[in-house]
Amino acid sequence: MKPWIVLGGSILITTAAAILLPSLQMLDSGTAAVRETQATISPQQRVLLTDDNLVDTLNELPLTTPIASVSWEHSVLTLDVKLSKEETTPLEIYQNMAELAAFSFYGTTNVRQLLLRVVAQDEWSGQRHLLLASDIRRNEWTNEALEQLRNREGAELPEDLKSRFRITVTPMWQNRFSGVYTN
């Protein structure tokens, strides 16, 4: 091999390394900045939900309607939310649903499905009546849907949101919120 080819090849490789190595470092620092931004946006501490921390963890949520019962089994969180005051509105219920979904899918690492029921309790008999039921799954939940639920302006939910999260209302819901809600 000719000496000038070896010398030219060495100079070319050295020049390429001098140009590319700083670019690679910039790429890595850009990736670190993205990771840092994601860590800031994401919840700081995601909880591994267990039977031992279930009640304490749920008790910390800023809900305006109390939780009547809770069940945790095989990555499925089942909650009954009880209407405790007569002036509770559908918008308040939707905001609580959004809060519970955000907790379930962004605040925990192991909730795969949230089964949520809104119930009213008869003061005389103590009997519970189902008003609304929802089956929300982690792989079907999006930030847009969360914002849609949080920022409702009207009492009626869009059909795509109802079908996506399997939201069903009963005739009792319609009677309770007649004039506010139409199906």
mmCIF file of C-alpha atoms in Angstrom:
data_model
loop_
_atom_site.group_PDB
_atom_site.id
_atom_site.type_symbol
_atom_site.label_atom_id
_atom_site.label_comp_id
_atom_site.label_asym_id
_atom_site.label_seq_id
_atom_site.Cartn_x
_atom_site.Cartn_y
_atom_site.Cartn_z
ATOM 1 C CA MET A 1 0.000 0.000 0.000
ATOM 2 C CA LYS A 2 1.284 3.464 -0.804
ATOM 3 C CA PRO A 3 2.299 5.632 2.182
ATOM 4 C CA TRP A 4 0.286 8.641 1.003
ATOM 5 C CA ILE A 5 -2.953 6.508 1.025
ATOM 6 C CA VAL A 6 -2.306 5.424 4.637
ATOM 7 C CA LEU A 7 -1.537 9.040 5.640
ATOM 8 C CA GLY A 8 -4.638 10.371 3.837
ATOM 9 C CA GLY A 9 -6.861 7.700 5.414
ATOM 10 C CA SER A 10 -5.523 8.518 8.890
ATOM 11 C CA ILE A 11 -6.138 12.238 8.400
ATOM 12 C CA LEU A 12 -9.663 11.555 7.121
ATOM 13 C CA ILE A 13 -10.527 9.311 10.084
ATOM 14 C CA THR A 14 -9.081 11.823 12.581
ATOM 15 C CA THR A 15 -11.039 14.697 11.024
ATOM 16 C CA ALA A 16 -14.275 12.715 10.999
ATOM 17 C CA ALA A 17 -13.790 11.763 14.661
ATOM 18 C CA ALA A 18 -13.087 15.389 15.612
ATOM 19 C CA ILE A 19 -16.318 16.510 13.921
ATOM 20 C CA LEU A 20 -18.630 13.635 14.947
ATOM 21 C CA LEU A 21 -17.683 13.109 18.609
ATOM 22 C CA PRO A 22 -18.888 16.547 19.825
ATOM 23 C CA SER A 23 -22.104 16.022 17.843
ATOM 24 C CA LEU A 24 -22.688 12.715 19.608
ATOM 25 C CA GLN A 25 -22.192 14.366 22.981
ATOM 26 C CA MET A 26 -24.751 17.059 22.064
ATOM 27 C CA LEU A 27 -27.194 14.331 21.097
ATOM 28 C CA ASP A 28 -26.682 12.622 24.454
ATOM 29 C CA SER A 29 -27.162 15.870 26.421
ATOM 30 C CA GLY A 30 -30.339 16.549 24.392
ATOM 31 C CA THR A 31 -31.643 13.126 25.358
ATOM 32 C CA ALA A 32 -30.784 13.830 28.996
ATOM 33 C CA ALA A 33 -32.742 17.106 28.814
ATOM 34 C CA VAL A 34 -35.752 15.240 27.416
ATOM 35 C CA ARG A 35 -35.479 12.658 30.221
ATOM 36 C CA GLU A 36 -35.264 15.468 32.780
ATOM 37 C CA THR A 37 -38.356 17.157 31.298
ATOM 38 C CA GLN A 38 -40.303 13.893 31.358
ATOM 39 C CA ALA A 39 -39.341 13.337 34.984
ATOM 40 C CA THR A 40 -40.612 16.803 35.859
ATOM 41 C CA ILE A 41 -43.917 16.310 34.041
ATOM 42 C CA SER A 42 -44.512 12.743 35.259
ATOM 43 C CA PRO A 43 -45.694 12.118 38.788
ATOM 44 C CA GLN A 44 -42.663 12.146 41.054
ATOM 45 C CA GLN A 45 -43.560 8.982 42.851
ATOM 46 C CA ARG A 46 -45.738 6.333 41.315
ATOM 47 C CA VAL A 47 -47.242 3.946 43.802
ATOM 48 C CA LEU A 48 -47.285 0.180 43.602
ATOM 49 C CA LEU A 49 -50.821 -0.419 44.814
ATOM 50 C CA THR A 50 -51.222 -3.296 47.289
ATOM 51 C CA ASP A 51 -53.771 -4.448 49.835
ATOM 52 C CA ASP A 52 -51.568 -2.882 52.518
ATOM 53 C CA ASN A 53 -51.499 0.676 51.118
ATOM 54 C CA LEU A 54 -54.847 0.758 49.283
ATOM 55 C CA VAL A 55 -56.933 2.631 51.860
ATOM 56 C CA ASP A 56 -54.213 5.102 52.864
ATOM 57 C CA THR A 57 -53.363 5.904 49.247
ATOM 58 C CA LEU A 58 -56.967 6.444 48.192
ATOM 59 C CA ASN A 59 -57.636 8.530 51.297
ATOM 60 C CA GLU A 60 -55.108 11.110 50.056
ATOM 61 C CA LEU A 61 -57.003 11.804 46.823
ATOM 62 C CA PRO A 62 -58.804 15.168 46.591
ATOM 63 C CA LEU A 63 -62.292 13.784 45.936
ATOM 64 C CA THR A 64 -65.487 15.693 46.690
ATOM 65 C CA THR A 65 -67.610 12.540 46.788
ATOM 66 C CA PRO A 66 -66.706 9.879 49.358
ATOM 67 C CA ILE A 67 -65.623 6.372 48.459
ATOM 68 C CA ALA A 68 -68.260 3.913 49.695
ATOM 69 C CA SER A 69 -66.364 0.701 48.947
ATOM 70 C CA VAL A 70 -63.156 -0.414 47.313
ATOM 71 C CA SER A 71 -61.785 -3.689 46.007
ATOM 72 C CA TRP A 72 -58.329 -4.540 44.657
ATOM 73 C CA GLU A 73 -57.850 -7.799 42.790
ATOM 74 C CA HIS A 74 -55.545 -8.893 39.943
ATOM 75 C CA SER A 75 -54.646 -5.310 38.865
ATOM 76 C CA VAL A 76 -58.317 -4.286 38.792
ATOM 77 C CA LEU A 77 -59.373 -1.445 41.087
ATOM 78 C CA THR A 78 -63.106 -1.402 41.797
ATOM 79 C CA LEU A 79 -64.592 1.680 43.477
ATOM 80 C CA ASP A 80 -68.058 2.731 44.526
ATOM 81 C CA VAL A 81 -68.373 6.483 44.929
ATOM 82 C CA LYS A 82 -71.360 7.562 46.980
ATOM 83 C CA LEU A 83 -73.339 10.728 46.396
ATOM 84 C CA SER A 84 -73.489 12.208 49.854
ATOM 85 C CA LYS A 85 -75.182 15.523 49.236
ATOM 86 C CA GLU A 86 -78.239 16.488 47.262
ATOM 87 C CA GLU A 87 -76.501 19.288 45.340
ATOM 88 C CA THR A 88 -73.850 17.050 43.740
ATOM 89 C CA THR A 89 -73.748 17.776 40.005
ATOM 90 C CA PRO A 90 -72.760 15.574 37.049
ATOM 91 C CA LEU A 91 -69.785 17.884 36.437
ATOM 92 C CA GLU A 92 -68.514 17.221 39.961
ATOM 93 C CA ILE A 93 -68.909 13.488 39.406
ATOM 94 C CA TYR A 94 -66.995 13.675 36.113
ATOM 95 C CA GLN A 95 -64.176 15.586 37.788
ATOM 96 C CA ASN A 96 -63.961 12.922 40.491
ATOM 97 C CA MET A 97 -63.935 10.239 37.787
ATOM 98 C CA ALA A 98 -61.053 12.047 36.077
ATOM 99 C CA GLU A 99 -59.183 12.306 39.371
ATOM 100 C CA LEU A 100 -59.604 8.580 40.039
ATOM 101 C CA ALA A 101 -58.544 7.672 36.482
ATOM 102 C CA ALA A 102 -55.491 9.950 36.675
ATOM 103 C CA PHE A 103 -54.501 8.362 39.977
ATOM 104 C CA SER A 104 -55.084 4.842 38.656
ATOM 105 C CA PHE A 105 -53.161 5.190 35.428
ATOM 106 C CA TYR A 106 -50.584 7.913 36.131
ATOM 107 C CA GLY A 107 -50.126 7.653 39.886
ATOM 108 C CA THR A 108 -49.719 3.886 40.085
ATOM 109 C CA THR A 109 -47.661 1.332 38.275
ATOM 110 C CA ASN A 110 -49.956 -1.648 38.469
ATOM 111 C CA VAL A 111 -53.618 -0.652 37.973
ATOM 112 C CA ARG A 112 -54.669 -2.159 34.656
ATOM 113 C CA GLN A 113 -58.413 -1.487 34.905
ATOM 114 C CA LEU A 114 -60.653 0.848 36.909
ATOM 115 C CA LEU A 115 -64.240 -0.209 37.511
ATOM 116 C CA LEU A 116 -66.070 2.803 38.858
ATOM 117 C CA ARG A 117 -69.654 3.008 40.038
ATOM 118 C CA VAL A 118 -71.558 6.019 41.299
ATOM 119 C CA VAL A 119 -74.190 5.030 43.832
ATOM 120 C CA ALA A 120 -76.827 6.797 45.901
ATOM 121 C CA GLN A 121 -77.889 5.427 49.250
ATOM 122 C CA ASP A 122 -81.473 5.522 50.460
ATOM 123 C CA GLU A 123 -81.444 7.143 53.912
ATOM 124 C CA TRP A 124 -84.439 5.128 55.136
ATOM 125 C CA SER A 125 -83.578 1.637 53.969
ATOM 126 C CA GLY A 126 -79.805 1.963 53.573
ATOM 127 C CA GLN A 127 -80.119 0.350 50.155
ATOM 128 C CA ARG A 128 -77.659 1.472 47.455
ATOM 129 C CA HIS A 129 -78.839 2.364 43.967
ATOM 130 C CA LEU A 130 -76.559 2.415 40.935
ATOM 131 C CA LEU A 131 -76.564 5.696 39.000
ATOM 132 C CA LEU A 132 -73.524 5.381 36.715
ATOM 133 C CA ALA A 133 -70.999 2.649 35.898
ATOM 134 C CA SER A 134 -67.733 2.871 34.031
ATOM 135 C CA ASP A 135 -65.066 0.394 32.921
ATOM 136 C CA ILE A 136 -61.851 2.281 32.156
ATOM 137 C CA ARG A 137 -58.728 0.463 30.982
ATOM 138 C CA ARG A 138 -55.147 1.707 31.097
ATOM 139 C CA ASN A 139 -54.433 0.941 27.447
ATOM 140 C CA GLU A 140 -57.492 2.950 26.322
ATOM 141 C CA TRP A 141 -56.998 6.015 28.506
ATOM 142 C CA THR A 142 -55.438 9.150 26.998
ATOM 143 C CA ASN A 143 -54.490 12.600 28.257
ATOM 144 C CA GLU A 144 -57.050 14.094 25.878
ATOM 145 C CA ALA A 145 -59.826 11.967 27.364
ATOM 146 C CA LEU A 146 -58.743 12.969 30.856
ATOM 147 C CA GLU A 147 -58.909 16.649 29.936
ATOM 148 C CA GLN A 148 -62.264 16.137 28.229
ATOM 149 C CA LEU A 149 -63.668 14.646 31.405
ATOM 150 C CA ARG A 150 -62.070 17.242 33.708
ATOM 151 C CA ASN A 151 -63.181 20.251 31.694
ATOM 152 C CA ARG A 152 -66.765 19.368 30.843
ATOM 153 C CA GLU A 153 -68.913 22.410 30.226
ATOM 154 C CA GLY A 154 -72.159 20.511 29.891
ATOM 155 C CA ALA A 155 -73.571 17.624 31.829
ATOM 156 C CA GLU A 156 -73.839 15.284 28.842
ATOM 157 C CA LEU A 157 -70.737 13.378 27.835
ATOM 158 C CA PRO A 158 -69.796 12.978 24.169
ATOM 159 C CA GLU A 159 -70.725 9.554 22.744
ATOM 160 C CA ASP A 160 -67.112 8.671 21.902
ATOM 161 C CA LEU A 161 -66.082 9.211 25.532
ATOM 162 C CA LYS A 162 -69.036 7.181 26.812
ATOM 163 C CA SER A 163 -68.315 4.259 24.497
ATOM 164 C CA ARG A 164 -64.535 4.347 24.916
ATOM 165 C CA PHE A 165 -64.784 4.070 28.694
ATOM 166 C CA ARG A 166 -67.956 2.036 28.775
ATOM 167 C CA ILE A 167 -69.891 4.658 30.733
ATOM 168 C CA THR A 168 -73.471 3.658 31.364
ATOM 169 C CA VAL A 169 -76.107 5.699 33.162
ATOM 170 C CA THR A 170 -79.236 4.275 34.706
ATOM 171 C CA PRO A 171 -82.781 5.656 34.649
ATOM 172 C CA MET A 172 -82.172 6.713 38.252
ATOM 173 C CA TRP A 173 -79.277 8.940 37.040
ATOM 174 C CA GLN A 174 -81.556 10.453 34.418
ATOM 175 C CA ASN A 175 -84.289 11.105 37.023
ATOM 176 C CA ARG A 176 -81.819 12.601 39.479
ATOM 177 C CA PHE A 177 -80.311 14.938 36.917
ATOM 178 C CA SER A 178 -83.354 15.549 34.713
ATOM 179 C CA GLY A 179 -83.162 18.952 33.121
ATOM 180 C CA VAL A 180 -79.374 18.803 33.498
ATOM 181 C CA TYR A 181 -78.738 15.608 31.609
ATOM 182 C CA THR A 182 -80.390 14.037 28.618
ATOM 183 C CA ASN A 183 -79.376 10.738 27.142
#
